XYZ file of C-alpha atoms in Angstrom:
406
model
C -0.654 2.706 -12.647
C 1.147 5.841 -11.630
C 5.147 5.166 -10.580
C 5.571 3.749 -7.230
C 4.280 6.296 -4.399
C 6.808 8.562 -2.833
C 6.260 8.272 0.602
C 7.228 10.869 3.154
C 7.187 9.161 7.251
C 7.056 11.406 10.451
C 8.270 10.772 13.544
C 10.156 12.191 16.468
C 10.976 9.731 19.707
C 10.229 12.361 21.897
C 6.447 12.152 21.459
C 6.603 8.619 22.949
C 8.635 9.637 25.848
C 5.468 11.608 27.881
C 3.308 9.883 30.261
C -0.377 10.545 30.979
C -0.342 8.953 34.373
C -0.414 5.361 35.804
C -4.051 4.690 35.107
C -4.797 6.064 31.824
C -5.520 4.264 28.856
C -3.755 6.468 26.373
C 0.204 5.611 26.306
C 2.500 7.388 23.831
C 5.204 4.492 24.285
C 2.768 2.801 21.348
C 3.885 4.981 19.097
C 7.876 3.827 19.916
C 6.943 0.504 19.569
C 5.494 1.078 15.793
C 8.542 3.015 15.155
C 10.837 -0.029 16.146
C 8.396 -2.425 14.644
C 8.846 -0.142 11.026
C 12.384 -0.270 11.337
C 13.119 -4.136 12.226
C 10.929 -4.790 9.041
C 13.203 -2.267 6.887
C 10.608 -0.458 6.022
C 11.929 2.912 6.925
C 14.210 1.981 4.004
C 11.481 2.543 1.230
C 10.494 6.091 2.491
C 11.786 9.348 3.334
C 11.971 9.682 6.929
C 11.563 13.024 8.883
C 11.284 14.654 12.195
C 8.657 17.362 12.261
C 8.891 20.430 13.272
C 7.552 21.989 16.339
C 4.308 23.563 15.319
C 4.414 27.251 16.510
C 1.615 28.230 19.064
C 0.731 30.946 16.057
C 0.003 27.670 14.078
C -2.103 25.800 16.378
C -4.159 29.263 16.886
C -5.144 28.863 13.158
C -7.786 26.713 14.586
C -7.584 26.648 18.424
C -8.385 29.650 20.284
C -5.368 31.981 21.031
C -5.891 31.896 25.078
C -6.622 28.228 25.091
C -3.156 27.448 23.279
C -1.857 29.844 25.703
C -2.955 27.926 28.580
C -1.704 24.858 27.137
C 1.602 26.385 26.722
C 1.880 27.766 30.468
C 0.210 25.479 32.758
C 2.510 22.578 34.335
C 1.699 19.716 36.823
C 3.341 21.845 39.329
C 1.422 24.824 39.007
C -2.219 23.073 37.857
C -3.183 23.791 41.600
C -3.120 27.200 40.935
C -5.945 27.063 37.664
C -8.885 25.176 38.814
C -11.262 27.765 36.929
C -9.178 27.271 33.552
C -8.425 23.679 33.968
C -12.836 23.148 34.082
C -13.410 25.832 31.296
C -10.776 24.092 29.148
C -11.989 20.745 30.135
C -8.596 19.620 31.749
C -8.725 16.852 34.136
C -9.051 12.798 34.283
C -9.404 12.089 30.412
C -6.975 15.255 29.666
C -4.365 15.448 32.518
C -1.608 17.881 32.776
C 1.658 15.964 32.703
C 5.197 16.790 32.016
C 5.875 18.467 28.494
C 2.419 18.375 27.501
C 2.969 21.168 25.288
C 5.800 19.813 23.243
C 3.751 16.707 23.138
C 1.145 18.557 20.983
C 3.655 20.797 19.142
C 5.396 17.467 17.791
C 2.220 15.601 16.955
C 0.310 18.823 15.272
C 3.874 19.723 13.794
C 3.786 16.205 11.774
C 0.151 16.524 10.175
C 1.229 20.087 9.472
C 4.488 19.081 7.800
C 3.162 15.860 6.073
C 0.089 18.252 4.644
C 2.529 20.937 3.192
C 4.628 17.793 1.631
C 1.664 16.744 -0.080
C 0.833 20.391 -1.321
C 4.231 20.758 -2.957
C 4.100 17.564 -4.156
C 7.391 16.058 -2.423
C 5.552 13.087 -1.864
C 2.093 10.879 -2.915
C 1.387 10.346 0.716
C 2.637 11.416 4.408
C 2.553 9.450 7.490
C 2.266 10.748 10.974
C 1.080 7.752 13.230
C 1.621 10.476 16.433
C -1.694 12.453 15.049
C -4.916 11.639 14.507
C -6.205 13.376 18.010
C -9.672 14.129 16.638
C -11.672 14.773 19.403
C -10.113 18.390 20.198
C -12.033 21.327 19.985
C -11.250 25.449 19.013
C -11.574 25.978 23.197
C -10.990 22.399 24.781
C -9.286 19.521 25.273
C -11.339 15.983 24.465
C -11.120 12.274 24.653
C -7.482 12.537 25.123
C -6.747 14.802 22.778
C -5.455 18.554 23.244
C -4.747 19.717 19.944
C -6.566 18.843 16.578
C -3.798 18.046 14.325
C -6.128 16.493 11.621
C -7.939 20.275 11.561
C -4.859 21.797 11.216
C -3.573 19.587 8.366
C -6.968 19.865 6.573
C -6.515 23.932 6.582
C -3.166 23.433 5.314
C -4.390 21.170 2.397
C -7.221 23.387 1.675
C -4.828 26.225 0.745
C -4.055 23.772 -2.804
C -7.072 21.673 -2.833
C -10.832 22.883 -3.521
C -12.175 19.544 -1.451
C -10.706 17.606 0.988
C -12.088 14.297 2.047
C -11.744 13.207 5.416
C -12.090 9.352 6.695
C -12.009 8.319 10.250
C -11.799 4.300 11.154
C -11.292 4.881 14.963
C -13.954 2.898 16.858
C -14.974 6.737 18.131
C -16.449 9.372 16.515
C -14.497 11.840 15.165
C -16.252 14.424 16.475
C -13.772 17.623 16.685
C -13.110 17.359 12.889
C -16.744 17.141 11.875
C -17.640 20.056 14.105
C -14.625 22.337 12.653
C -15.990 21.859 9.052
C -19.732 21.634 9.512
C -20.811 24.516 8.027
C -18.416 24.116 4.782
C -18.678 22.074 1.476
C -14.956 22.050 1.147
C -14.543 19.361 3.570
C -16.226 16.485 3.851
C -16.200 14.221 6.667
C -16.896 10.493 6.606
C -16.791 8.457 9.840
C -17.122 4.665 11.134
C -17.956 4.357 14.638
C -19.314 3.102 17.691
C -22.676 4.673 18.265
C -25.117 4.134 21.245
C -24.615 2.714 25.255
C -23.563 6.160 26.237
C -20.360 5.273 24.288
C -17.906 8.190 23.908
C -18.279 10.889 22.760
C -22.083 10.027 22.275
C -22.259 12.360 18.950
C -22.480 10.580 15.294
C -25.893 9.272 15.103
C -27.286 11.463 12.339
C -26.004 12.935 9.594
C -24.289 16.309 9.376
C -26.321 19.185 7.692
C -24.031 19.501 4.951
C -21.161 17.247 3.940
C -20.718 15.472 7.179
C -21.567 11.470 6.928
C -21.693 9.322 9.525
C -21.770 5.366 9.950
C -23.209 4.297 13.706
C -22.081 1.034 14.190
C -22.776 -1.467 16.888
C -20.719 -4.201 18.955
C -19.046 -6.858 17.481
C -18.886 -5.633 13.422
C -16.396 -8.150 11.864
C -14.176 -7.655 8.678
C -16.508 -8.948 6.317
C -19.198 -5.974 7.127
C -16.775 -3.820 7.762
C -14.997 -3.523 4.694
C -18.007 -4.234 2.438
C -19.662 -1.177 3.958
C -16.775 0.968 3.722
C -15.733 0.275 0.157
C -19.370 0.824 -0.996
C -19.761 4.174 1.153
C -16.372 5.473 0.296
C -16.441 4.602 -3.086
C -19.454 6.487 -3.571
C -18.216 9.339 -2.049
C -14.962 9.748 -4.348
C -16.971 9.538 -7.250
C -19.733 12.317 -5.893
C -17.313 14.437 -4.057
C -14.172 14.130 -6.543
C -11.706 15.199 -3.801
C -8.486 16.866 -4.292
C -6.771 14.695 -1.371
C -7.585 12.458 1.551
C -7.201 12.683 5.247
C -7.224 8.974 6.527
C -7.878 8.657 10.562
C -6.660 4.972 11.051
C -7.361 4.765 14.920
C -6.453 1.305 16.025
C -9.028 1.066 18.756
C -11.449 -0.566 16.469
C -9.555 -3.723 16.426
C -10.674 -6.682 18.423
C -9.552 -6.975 21.822
C -8.961 -3.054 22.155
C -9.023 -2.056 26.003
C -11.593 0.897 24.956
C -12.872 -0.695 21.710
C -16.003 -3.054 21.061
C -15.585 -4.204 17.749
C -14.039 -7.590 15.975
C -11.512 -6.065 13.285
C -8.527 -8.115 12.316
C -5.660 -6.202 11.243
C -6.024 -7.588 8.002
C -9.400 -6.309 8.180
C -8.362 -2.467 9.275
C -5.462 -2.274 6.694
C -8.136 -3.401 4.007
C -9.546 -0.107 4.393
C -6.329 1.694 4.027
C -5.783 -0.351 0.869
C -9.127 0.525 -0.745
C -8.433 4.494 -0.060
C -4.811 4.330 -1.406
C -6.188 2.651 -4.616
C -7.738 5.972 -5.449
C -4.455 7.455 -6.368
C -5.060 10.833 -4.557
C -2.825 12.897 -2.430
C -2.983 10.982 0.969
C -2.051 11.675 4.563
C -2.519 9.080 6.923
C -2.554 9.340 10.820
C -2.927 7.176 13.822
C -5.784 8.150 16.453
C -6.983 5.869 19.168
C -5.597 2.341 20.084
C -5.482 1.516 23.816
C -3.994 -2.328 23.603
C -0.370 -0.894 22.528
C 1.169 -4.345 21.042
C -1.922 -4.394 18.722
C -1.666 -1.163 18.114
C 2.218 -1.126 16.935
C 1.483 -4.322 15.013
C -1.474 -2.331 13.082
C 0.416 0.573 12.138
C 3.305 -1.587 11.007
C 1.189 -3.730 8.744
C -0.391 -0.595 7.486
C 2.855 1.335 7.060
C 3.461 -1.898 4.622
C 0.269 -1.711 2.693
C 1.081 1.744 1.624
C 4.429 0.432 0.497
C 2.707 -1.962 -1.096
C 4.838 -4.364 1.053
C 3.977 -7.824 2.418
C 5.369 -8.539 6.012
C 6.283 -11.773 7.018
C 4.056 -12.980 10.249
C 6.797 -13.524 12.395
C 8.051 -10.805 14.269
C 11.991 -9.491 13.564
C 14.332 -9.089 16.609
C 13.938 -5.311 17.939
C 13.800 -3.394 21.267
C 10.335 -4.210 22.027
C 10.497 -7.785 21.216
C 9.194 -8.916 24.927
C 5.751 -7.214 24.037
C 5.189 -9.338 21.538
C 5.913 -12.651 23.409
C 5.340 -15.216 23.479
C 4.212 -15.963 20.017
C 5.788 -12.783 18.718
C 3.453 -12.629 15.724
C 1.777 -9.880 13.672
C -1.336 -11.389 13.466
C -3.599 -11.100 15.865
C -6.636 -13.310 16.706
C -10.431 -12.586 15.965
C -12.778 -11.094 18.287
C -15.460 -12.831 19.881
C -17.946 -10.382 20.717
C -21.278 -10.999 19.504
C -21.900 -8.944 16.250
C -25.016 -6.780 17.038
C -25.068 -5.394 13.211
C -27.633 -7.088 11.624
C -27.787 -7.630 7.914
C -30.734 -5.324 7.775
C -29.108 -2.849 10.172
C -26.086 -2.536 7.582
C -28.182 -2.234 4.829
C -30.262 0.320 5.995
C -27.241 2.500 7.175
C -25.958 1.552 3.645
C -29.433 3.151 1.930
C -29.283 6.074 4.129
C -25.934 7.183 3.246
C -26.356 6.812 -0.461
C -29.605 8.578 -0.277
C -28.047 11.390 1.468
C -24.888 11.362 -1.044
C -27.653 11.940 -3.875
C -29.251 15.065 -1.985
C -25.954 16.951 -1.969
C -24.418 19.330 -4.800
C -22.360 17.241 -7.002
C -18.343 18.265 -6.231
C -19.121 21.803 -4.992
C -16.564 24.627 -6.535
C -14.802 26.761 -4.829
C -13.404 30.261 -6.346
C -9.602 29.959 -5.127
C -8.222 33.016 -3.778
C -4.429 33.628 -3.431
C -2.428 30.861 -1.782
C -1.578 31.977 1.974
C 2.218 31.587 2.747
C 3.219 28.038 3.983
C 5.354 28.646 7.054
C 5.258 31.669 9.422
C 8.188 31.094 11.400
C 8.747 33.768 14.365
C 12.101 34.872 13.821
C 14.763 34.006 16.642
C 18.419 35.216 16.950
C 21.134 32.819 17.468
C 23.446 35.339 18.623
C 20.865 36.027 21.409
C 20.591 32.394 22.552
C 22.848 31.500 25.586
C 25.569 29.506 24.125
C 25.981 27.751 27.795
C 22.165 25.982 27.796
C 22.241 22.704 26.162
C 20.857 23.008 22.783
C 17.653 20.360 22.310
C 18.301 17.543 19.891
C 15.486 18.887 18.013
C 17.421 22.329 17.285
C 20.601 20.383 16.641
C 19.042 18.671 13.995
C 18.127 21.919 12.251
C 21.420 23.015 11.991
C 22.587 20.019 10.331
C 22.566 19.268 6.637
C 20.646 17.227 5.435
């Protein structure tokens, strides 16, 4: 047993105040609810809490194309009517709307994941949590599925500076297609995604195994805790044994929970959290992010319980008084009822998937080696001269925090 894990937790309240629009299922407000629940259970006292830096455009361009980053930086709700060609090219529109402070939102959630990876690299923590991250659909040159910047890819690129192999695990109900695509041709990242496939379910990928180190576990509607966690444990244990990663990134999309607005699984919070428990037991540097999740009070419950799991802390079922308590009414309990969607995953279907995945694992080269180059520097921050700044302009909270001695 190693000594108690040191946990770094990243949060910036500004990330929860953006608004995708009235009928949009993505509600960043769920991040404020999660954070207040974490505080209400006193979990913050057991972790180091950081406000992430806002990722610089040049950091985002380590994966995304510079012209796409530049466009996100420039576009606003007031000017979007002038750029219909670009909106189409970069796939901005109904699923990925342009809203107030869009770029800053991306900078904060991506900055959190990059910071988390850097702290792990420098052995300043054992586990790093960024619930605002996990936006796994964004592609190199376009937005997709409510995701604009793929923070996971940026975090993994950071981890690859120090680790020969990184394992990415995704338990969102949607296929982690953006991350799979980004690392499809390298053996230094293995991606494993457990997701719903079929019936034209977004994004429509993830049925077959990747050519190299991409493992997909396509599931049908209604999968329950027992089948999911059993399958998860078998596959992930084998993957870790074969691939021997130096670090793990775990995307905990909560839309795989029962009762999600866009999901179709029957997982309870306990079942979902069991996956986190399984991964934690490998005792490898671990970066944990959020992801999807569209019934916001359940998202907050789930990620709070999982923060507790990472801290080895059992939480009482009764939700303590907090700013968002009315969202959890009338019961105000952490546990949610199980789902009632028919489980279409027969025993034979599950065992076929398991056999296929284990067979594919046998075909890969055992823990590929890598010739390590000189490690690129962590941070490359454009200088700005404090003297040149206008003293009359109000300094934002972020800049003020930077100047405060811890």
